[in-house]
Short mmCIF file of C-alpha atoms and ligand atoms in Angstrom, two decimals:
data_model
loop_
_atom_site.label_atom_id
_atom_site.label_comp_id
_atom_site.label_asym_id
_atom_site.label_seq_id
_atom_site.Cartn_x
_atom_site.Cartn_y
_atom_site.Cartn_z
CA MET E 1 173.84 59.18 93.90
CA ASP E 2 170.72 58.70 91.79
CA PHE E 3 168.08 61.40 91.86
CA ILE E 4 164.87 60.17 93.55
CA PRO E 5 161.83 62.04 92.16
CA TYR E 6 158.75 62.66 94.35
CA GLY E 7 156.60 60.67 91.95
CA ARG E 8 156.90 58.62 88.80
CA GLN E 9 154.97 56.17 86.64
CA SER E 10 155.42 52.39 86.31
CA ILE E 11 155.07 50.91 82.83
CA ASP E 12 155.43 47.17 82.23
CA ARG E 13 155.30 44.82 79.24
CA ASP E 14 151.52 44.35 79.55
CA ASP E 15 151.07 48.12 79.26
CA GLU E 16 153.29 48.21 76.18
CA ALA E 17 151.38 45.34 74.58
CA ALA E 18 148.02 47.01 75.28
CA VAL E 19 149.18 50.24 73.63
CA LEU E 20 150.59 48.40 70.59
CA ASP E 21 147.33 46.56 70.23
CA ALA E 22 145.43 49.85 70.22
CA LEU E 23 147.85 51.35 67.68
CA ARG E 24 147.21 48.44 65.29
CA SER E 25 143.42 48.65 65.61
CA PRO E 26 141.07 50.51 63.24
CA LEU E 27 139.98 53.26 65.65
CA LEU E 28 142.63 55.36 67.36
CA THR E 29 140.15 57.66 69.09
CA THR E 30 136.52 57.47 70.32
CA GLY E 31 136.69 53.70 69.80
CA PRO E 32 135.97 50.66 71.98
CA ARG E 33 138.90 51.19 74.36
CA VAL E 34 137.47 54.48 75.60
CA ALA E 35 134.15 52.84 76.47
CA GLN E 36 135.98 49.88 78.01
CA PHE E 37 138.06 52.11 80.28
CA GLU E 38 134.93 54.01 81.35
CA GLN E 39 133.31 50.69 82.22
CA ASP E 40 136.44 49.52 84.10
CA MET E 41 136.39 52.68 86.22
CA CYS E 42 132.64 52.40 86.92
CA GLN E 43 133.20 48.91 88.21
CA TYR E 44 136.26 49.82 90.26
CA LEU E 45 134.61 52.87 91.86
CA GLY E 46 131.10 51.46 92.23
CA VAL E 47 129.36 54.21 90.24
CA PRO E 48 126.97 53.95 87.27
CA PHE E 49 128.47 56.50 84.82
CA ALA E 50 131.98 57.59 83.81
CA VAL E 51 133.14 59.91 81.03
CA ALA E 52 136.82 59.77 80.04
CA VAL E 53 138.42 63.00 78.81
CA SER E 54 141.80 64.37 77.76
CA ASN E 55 143.08 65.36 81.23
CA GLY E 56 142.06 66.00 84.83
CA THR E 57 141.53 69.73 84.22
CA ALA E 58 139.09 68.95 81.39
CA ALA E 59 137.36 66.54 83.79
CA LEU E 60 136.88 69.37 86.30
CA HIS E 61 135.58 71.67 83.54
CA CYS E 62 133.07 68.98 82.47
CA ALA E 63 131.96 68.47 86.09
CA VAL E 64 131.24 72.14 86.85
CA HIS E 65 129.49 72.41 83.47
CA ALA E 66 127.26 69.40 84.29
CA ALA E 67 126.49 70.91 87.70
CA GLY E 68 125.08 73.91 85.86
CA ILE E 69 127.56 76.42 87.29
CA GLY E 70 127.50 79.78 85.50
CA LYS E 71 127.97 83.53 85.75
CA GLY E 72 127.25 84.94 89.20
CA ASP E 73 127.46 81.56 90.96
CA GLU E 74 129.87 80.77 93.78
CA VAL E 75 131.67 77.47 94.35
CA ILE E 76 133.40 76.74 97.65
CA LEU E 77 136.69 74.86 97.76
CA SER E 78 139.94 74.51 99.69
CA PRO E 79 142.87 76.69 98.56
CA LEU E 80 145.36 73.89 99.34
CA THR E 81 145.21 72.36 95.88
CA PHE E 82 146.48 72.54 92.33
CA ALA E 83 145.21 75.71 90.62
CA ALA E 84 143.07 73.66 88.19
CA SER E 85 140.58 72.85 91.00
CA ALA E 86 139.68 76.56 91.18
CA ASN E 87 140.36 77.54 87.56
CA CYS E 88 137.48 75.35 86.33
CA VAL E 89 135.09 77.64 88.23
CA LEU E 90 136.56 80.70 86.49
CA TYR E 91 136.19 79.01 83.07
CA LEU E 92 132.40 79.29 83.53
CA GLY E 93 132.43 82.88 84.75
CA ALA E 94 131.66 81.85 88.32
CA THR E 95 133.56 82.73 91.50
CA PRO E 96 135.71 80.33 93.53
CA VAL E 97 135.30 80.99 97.27
CA PHE E 98 138.02 79.60 99.49
CA ALA E 99 137.23 77.82 102.77
CA ASP E 100 140.03 76.93 105.15
CA VAL E 101 141.34 73.43 105.84
CA LEU E 102 141.38 71.55 109.15
CA ALA E 103 144.77 71.88 110.82
CA ASP E 104 145.12 68.14 111.53
CA THR E 105 144.36 66.63 108.09
CA LEU E 106 144.63 69.66 105.74
CA LEU E 107 141.25 68.66 104.29
CA ILE E 108 138.47 71.23 103.79
CA ALA E 109 136.80 72.20 107.09
CA PRO E 110 133.01 71.72 106.85
CA VAL E 111 132.53 74.37 109.57
CA ASP E 112 134.36 76.95 107.45
CA VAL E 113 132.47 75.84 104.32
CA GLU E 114 129.19 76.60 106.08
CA LYS E 115 130.42 80.09 107.04
CA LYS E 116 131.17 80.82 103.37
CA ILE E 117 127.76 79.73 102.00
CA THR E 118 125.68 82.59 100.50
CA SER E 119 122.54 82.74 98.37
CA ARG E 120 124.85 82.46 95.32
CA THR E 121 126.60 79.24 96.40
CA ARG E 122 125.88 76.34 94.02
CA ALA E 123 128.52 73.69 94.72
CA ILE E 124 131.38 72.50 96.90
CA ILE E 125 134.57 71.05 95.39
CA ALA E 126 136.14 68.64 97.90
CA VAL E 127 139.83 67.94 97.24
CA ASP E 128 141.07 64.68 98.80
CA TYR E 129 144.41 66.27 99.62
CA ALA E 130 147.39 63.88 99.40
CA GLY E 131 144.97 60.96 99.00
CA GLN E 132 142.92 61.04 102.19
CA PRO E 133 139.15 61.39 101.63
CA CYS E 134 137.42 64.54 102.91
CA ASP E 135 134.63 64.37 105.50
CA TYR E 136 131.96 63.25 103.03
CA THR E 137 129.34 62.80 105.77
CA ALA E 138 129.53 66.44 106.84
CA LEU E 139 129.85 67.74 103.27
CA ARG E 140 126.84 65.71 102.12
CA GLU E 141 124.82 67.04 105.02
CA LEU E 142 125.68 70.64 104.04
CA CYS E 143 124.86 69.94 100.39
CA ASN E 144 121.46 68.51 101.33
CA ARG E 145 120.65 71.40 103.66
CA TYR E 146 121.67 74.17 101.24
CA HIS E 147 120.85 72.39 97.93
CA LEU E 148 124.42 72.32 96.67
CA VAL E 149 126.17 69.94 94.26
CA LEU E 150 129.02 67.95 95.81
CA ILE E 151 131.96 67.69 93.40
CA ALA E 152 135.02 65.67 94.46
CA ASP E 153 138.42 66.39 92.94
CA CYS E 154 139.83 62.88 93.39
CA ALA E 155 143.08 63.49 91.48
CA HIS E 156 144.93 62.32 94.62
CA SER E 157 142.55 59.65 95.86
CA LEU E 158 142.08 56.90 93.28
CA GLY E 159 141.74 53.77 95.43
CA ALA E 160 140.89 55.63 98.66
CA THR E 161 137.72 54.75 100.55
CA TYR E 162 135.46 56.61 102.96
CA GLY E 163 133.63 54.01 105.02
CA ASP E 164 133.75 51.11 102.59
CA ARG E 165 132.91 53.09 99.44
CA SER E 166 134.97 55.06 96.94
CA CYS E 167 135.02 58.86 97.12
CA ALA E 168 133.30 58.91 93.72
CA PHE E 169 130.38 57.02 95.27
CA HIS E 170 129.90 59.75 97.90
CA ALA E 171 130.05 62.70 95.46
CA ASP E 172 127.54 63.85 92.85
CA LEU E 173 130.43 64.28 90.41
CA ALA E 174 134.01 63.08 90.92
CA THR E 175 137.04 63.83 88.77
CA TYR E 176 140.29 61.91 88.23
CA SER E 177 143.62 62.66 86.54
CA PHE E 178 145.95 60.19 84.85
CA HIS E 179 149.01 62.42 84.65
CA PRO E 180 152.19 60.34 85.14
CA VAL E 181 152.65 61.38 88.80
CA LYS E 182 149.16 60.13 89.73
CA HIS E 183 148.26 56.54 90.75
CA ILE E 184 147.71 55.29 87.21
CA THR E 185 148.62 57.04 83.98
CA SER E 186 147.55 57.36 80.37
CA GLY E 187 150.24 59.95 79.59
CA GLU E 188 147.62 62.66 79.88
CA GLY E 189 144.05 61.75 80.77
CA GLY E 190 141.08 62.37 83.01
CA LEU E 191 137.65 61.05 83.88
CA VAL E 192 134.43 62.22 85.56
CA THR E 193 131.96 59.96 87.34
CA THR E 194 128.35 60.66 88.22
CA HIS E 195 125.16 58.97 89.43
CA ARG E 196 122.98 60.88 86.95
CA LYS E 197 122.59 59.77 83.34
CA GLU E 198 121.57 63.24 82.14
CA TRP E 199 124.79 64.67 83.56
CA ALA E 200 126.85 61.92 81.92
CA ASP E 201 125.13 62.70 78.58
CA ALA E 202 125.80 66.42 79.04
CA MET E 203 129.49 65.72 79.69
CA ARG E 204 129.76 63.42 76.65
CA ARG E 205 128.44 66.31 74.55
CA PHE E 206 130.72 68.81 76.30
CA ARG E 207 133.82 66.76 75.47
CA ASN E 208 132.83 66.67 71.79
CA HIS E 209 132.02 70.30 70.84
CA GLY E 210 128.49 70.08 72.27
CA ILE E 211 127.50 67.68 69.50
CA ASP E 212 124.79 65.24 70.49
CA ALA E 213 125.33 61.87 68.86
CA ASP E 214 128.77 60.41 68.41
CA HIS E 215 130.14 59.35 65.06
CA ALA E 216 129.71 55.62 65.80
CA GLN E 217 126.01 56.10 66.40
CA ARG E 218 125.67 58.17 63.21
CA SER E 219 127.46 55.57 61.18
CA ARG E 220 125.26 52.80 62.65
CA GLU E 221 122.20 54.84 61.73
CA GLY E 222 123.60 55.60 58.27
CA THR E 223 123.11 59.33 58.66
CA TRP E 224 125.40 62.31 58.21
CA ARG E 225 123.17 64.61 60.24
CA TYR E 226 124.22 65.94 63.60
CA THR E 227 123.62 69.08 65.53
CA MET E 228 125.64 71.09 67.99
CA LYS E 229 123.36 71.68 70.97
CA THR E 230 125.57 73.59 73.38
CA LEU E 231 129.01 75.15 73.25
CA GLY E 232 131.50 72.37 73.93
CA TYR E 233 135.19 71.64 73.54
CA ASN E 234 137.44 68.95 72.14
CA TYR E 235 138.24 67.12 75.36
CA ARG E 236 138.32 63.65 73.76
CA ILE E 237 140.83 61.04 74.89
CA THR E 238 142.36 58.50 72.48
CA ASP E 239 141.99 54.71 72.43
CA ILE E 240 145.79 54.53 72.73
CA GLN E 241 145.62 56.36 76.06
CA CYS E 242 142.63 54.36 77.33
CA ALA E 243 144.33 51.08 76.44
CA LEU E 244 147.20 52.15 78.70
CA ALA E 245 144.85 53.35 81.45
CA SER E 246 142.84 50.09 81.53
CA SER E 247 146.05 48.07 81.66
CA GLN E 248 147.35 50.25 84.52
CA LEU E 249 144.09 49.98 86.48
CA LYS E 250 144.52 46.20 86.69
CA LYS E 251 147.54 46.78 88.94
CA ILE E 252 146.07 49.41 91.27
CA ASP E 253 145.51 47.17 94.31
CA GLY E 254 149.14 46.08 94.63
CA TRP E 255 150.34 49.59 93.89
CA LEU E 256 148.17 51.08 96.64
CA GLU E 257 149.44 48.49 99.08
CA ARG E 258 153.01 49.46 98.26
CA ARG E 259 152.27 53.18 98.72
CA GLN E 260 150.70 52.42 102.11
CA GLN E 261 153.70 50.31 103.07
CA ILE E 262 156.07 53.18 102.21
CA ALA E 263 153.90 55.58 104.25
CA LYS E 264 154.15 53.20 107.22
CA GLN E 265 157.95 53.19 106.95
CA TYR E 266 158.03 57.01 106.90
CA ASP E 267 155.48 57.19 109.78
CA ALA E 268 157.48 54.79 111.92
CA ALA E 269 160.76 56.60 111.29
CA PHE E 270 159.34 60.04 112.15
CA ALA E 271 156.96 59.05 114.99
CA GLY E 272 157.44 61.02 118.20
CA ASP E 273 159.91 63.49 116.64
CA HIS E 274 159.13 66.84 118.34
CA ARG E 275 160.45 68.72 115.30
CA LEU E 276 157.59 67.33 113.20
CA ASP E 277 153.80 67.76 113.16
CA PRO E 278 152.45 64.72 111.27
CA LEU E 279 149.12 64.89 109.43
CA TYR E 280 146.29 62.92 111.01
CA VAL E 281 144.71 59.97 109.17
CA HIS E 282 141.14 59.00 110.10
CA GLU E 283 140.24 55.41 111.10
CA ASN E 284 137.29 54.95 108.74
CA ARG E 285 139.12 56.26 105.66
CA THR E 286 141.79 54.55 103.57
CA HIS E 287 144.50 56.93 102.44
CA ALA E 288 145.63 56.44 98.83
CA TYR E 289 148.95 58.30 99.42
CA HIS E 290 149.33 60.15 96.16
CA LEU E 291 151.61 62.29 98.34
CA TYR E 292 153.44 61.72 101.61
CA VAL E 293 153.44 65.12 103.28
CA LEU E 294 156.05 65.89 105.92
CA ARG E 295 155.17 68.87 108.13
CA LEU E 296 157.55 70.70 110.42
CA ALA E 297 156.35 71.51 113.95
CA GLU E 298 154.67 74.85 114.60
CA GLN E 299 157.78 76.50 116.03
CA TYR E 300 159.34 76.40 112.55
CA GLY E 301 158.53 78.71 109.66
CA ALA E 302 159.29 79.08 105.97
CA ASN E 303 163.03 79.55 106.55
CA ALA E 304 163.47 76.20 108.29
CA ARG E 305 161.40 74.52 105.58
CA GLN E 306 163.59 76.11 102.91
CA GLN E 307 166.74 74.90 104.68
CA LEU E 308 165.45 71.32 104.91
CA PHE E 309 164.20 71.47 101.32
CA ASP E 310 167.60 72.68 100.02
CA PHE E 311 169.42 70.05 102.06
CA LEU E 312 167.27 67.22 100.67
CA ARG E 313 167.66 68.51 97.12
CA SER E 314 171.44 68.61 97.67
CA ARG E 315 171.13 64.93 98.60
CA ARG E 316 169.39 64.37 95.24
CA ILE E 317 166.00 63.77 96.82
CA GLY E 318 163.18 65.30 94.77
CA VAL E 319 161.10 66.93 97.50
CA ASN E 320 158.35 69.32 96.43
CA VAL E 321 155.80 71.64 98.04
CA HIS E 322 152.10 70.90 97.50
CA TYR E 323 150.82 73.61 97.39
CA ILE E 324 150.94 77.36 97.77
CA PRO E 325 147.37 78.56 98.48
CA VAL E 326 145.59 79.09 95.14
CA TYR E 327 144.56 82.66 96.06
CA GLN E 328 148.24 83.61 96.48
CA HIS E 329 149.06 82.93 92.81
CA ASP E 330 149.80 86.21 90.97
CA TYR E 331 146.80 85.79 88.69
CA TYR E 332 144.39 85.35 91.62
CA VAL E 333 145.95 88.31 93.46
CA GLN E 334 145.71 90.56 90.39
CA HIS E 335 142.31 89.52 89.04
CA HIS E 336 140.32 87.75 91.74
CA ASN E 337 140.97 89.61 95.01
CA GLY E 338 143.41 86.92 96.11
CA GLY E 339 145.20 89.40 98.35
CA TYR E 340 142.07 89.81 100.49
CA VAL E 341 141.54 86.10 101.18
CA HIS E 342 142.94 84.72 104.42
CA CYS E 343 142.79 81.03 105.43
CA PRO E 344 145.02 80.82 108.53
CA ASN E 345 145.29 77.02 108.82
CA THR E 346 146.19 76.72 105.13
CA GLU E 347 148.79 79.48 105.32
CA SER E 348 150.39 78.11 108.47
CA ALA E 349 150.66 74.61 107.00
CA CYS E 350 151.91 75.86 103.64
CA GLU E 351 155.05 77.28 105.22
CA ARG E 352 155.92 74.01 106.93
CA ILE E 353 155.10 71.20 104.48
CA MET E 354 156.97 69.29 101.84
CA SER E 355 156.20 66.12 99.89
CA LEU E 356 158.67 63.23 100.15
CA PRO E 357 159.19 60.69 97.33
CA MET E 358 156.12 58.43 97.07
CA PHE E 359 155.46 56.03 94.21
CA ASN E 360 154.92 52.30 93.99
CA SER E 361 158.31 51.41 92.47
CA LEU E 362 160.23 53.29 95.18
CA SER E 363 162.57 50.69 96.73
CA ASP E 364 163.09 50.04 100.44
CA ASP E 365 166.69 51.23 99.99
CA ALA E 366 165.51 54.50 98.50
CA VAL E 367 163.01 54.96 101.35
CA ALA E 368 165.83 54.38 103.86
CA ARG E 369 167.98 56.95 102.04
CA VAL E 370 165.16 59.52 102.21
CA ILE E 371 164.58 58.82 105.93
CA ALA E 372 168.28 59.15 106.79
CA ALA E 373 168.55 62.40 104.85
CA VAL E 374 165.41 63.87 106.50
CA GLN E 375 166.77 62.96 109.93
CA GLN E 376 170.11 64.60 109.21
CA GLY E 377 168.39 67.67 107.72
CA LEU E 378 166.18 67.98 110.83
CA SER E 379 169.15 67.78 113.20
CA ASP E 380 170.80 70.64 111.26
CA LEU E 381 167.81 72.96 111.85
CA PRO E 382 168.44 75.84 114.26
C1 PLP F 401 146.76 66.69 88.86
C2 PLP F 401 145.64 67.46 89.44
C3 PLP F 401 144.64 68.07 88.66
C4 PLP F 401 144.73 68.24 87.16
O1 PLP F 401 144.96 67.12 86.44
P1 PLP F 401 145.65 67.21 84.98
O2 PLP F 401 145.42 65.83 84.46
O3 PLP F 401 147.09 67.54 85.19
O4 PLP F 401 144.93 68.25 84.21
C5 PLP F 401 143.56 68.66 89.30
N1 PLP F 401 143.47 68.68 90.64
C6 PLP F 401 144.42 68.15 91.43
C7 PLP F 401 144.24 68.20 92.90
C8 PLP F 401 145.55 67.53 90.85
O5 PLP F 401 146.49 67.03 91.65
#
């Protein structure tokens, strides 16, 4: 039996040709393919500015920097996410404050966000968990009322829509990741979008050591002078990576359709099963299905989940758990009062969820094998 991973990339001949082309061109980094990919993403997402960087974590760091987050500030986010969503707040000496998720969707609960707002709150980071957009109407309303910046961590939601617009359109700053398990890949890569030119400029500096003009502009102007204006990093992405990313983006529509088709097959197979507690998907949102999350019914706990997980792994199915609450990581417990945070909906869900294989090249046969194994694993539960 072949091992079925929970996610994997698809690379075709066009991708290979695009990368070869970049390799044979004069500029391997900070060249025309970076700007082209940024433009491609602006067009796809319907936003005016995009800044491509070396990975999704760098994108988050750029976003909180552009939002002006600093020492003493608080940023509210859901704990049901990859640690990077919260770590970016710590990078700037600010404090991540965790608001609980809604039990039905596992997306951040605007009501709990409002409870956590203090005079120090500066921003909200909305994580489109599994690929479903958060409640951008309610979050925008809170941001307007309390003068907060709305940052969207869209690592799961490339291609998702809220109403008929992208998540990036609804946020002040939105970040993407192009790690191989995400919708499109550049090996490693990330990108931030914004509606504000001054924020885009600040992020372009931030990705290049805080230096103002780029080398192309200096060479056009025939000058060697440049100045470092702020403390920045080297978060640049290469033309080789952006060539791959642009080539991948061309295929996103068909790939999303396939992910949604797979989700439908899983949904249909598990519908009405009293041992399961499926996540709710809202009518006016399209789900991009970075993950397909299976959730056991409330009567089950961590032991039943472990049993099902072990059974599926023994059947060579690469299930995974996304995620343990960020505040429960050792580092957060030891250094950031993680042991004192309590988000009941998050903790209850975390004991009962697992992610099933979900990627566009997953075959119907493989989906059927996963479904049969899940059904057998469920019938073995006490
Ligand atoms: C993947 C991911 C990131 C980080 O992206 P990298 O490119 O791996 O740095 C951030 N947030 C979420 C929710 C992710 O899934």
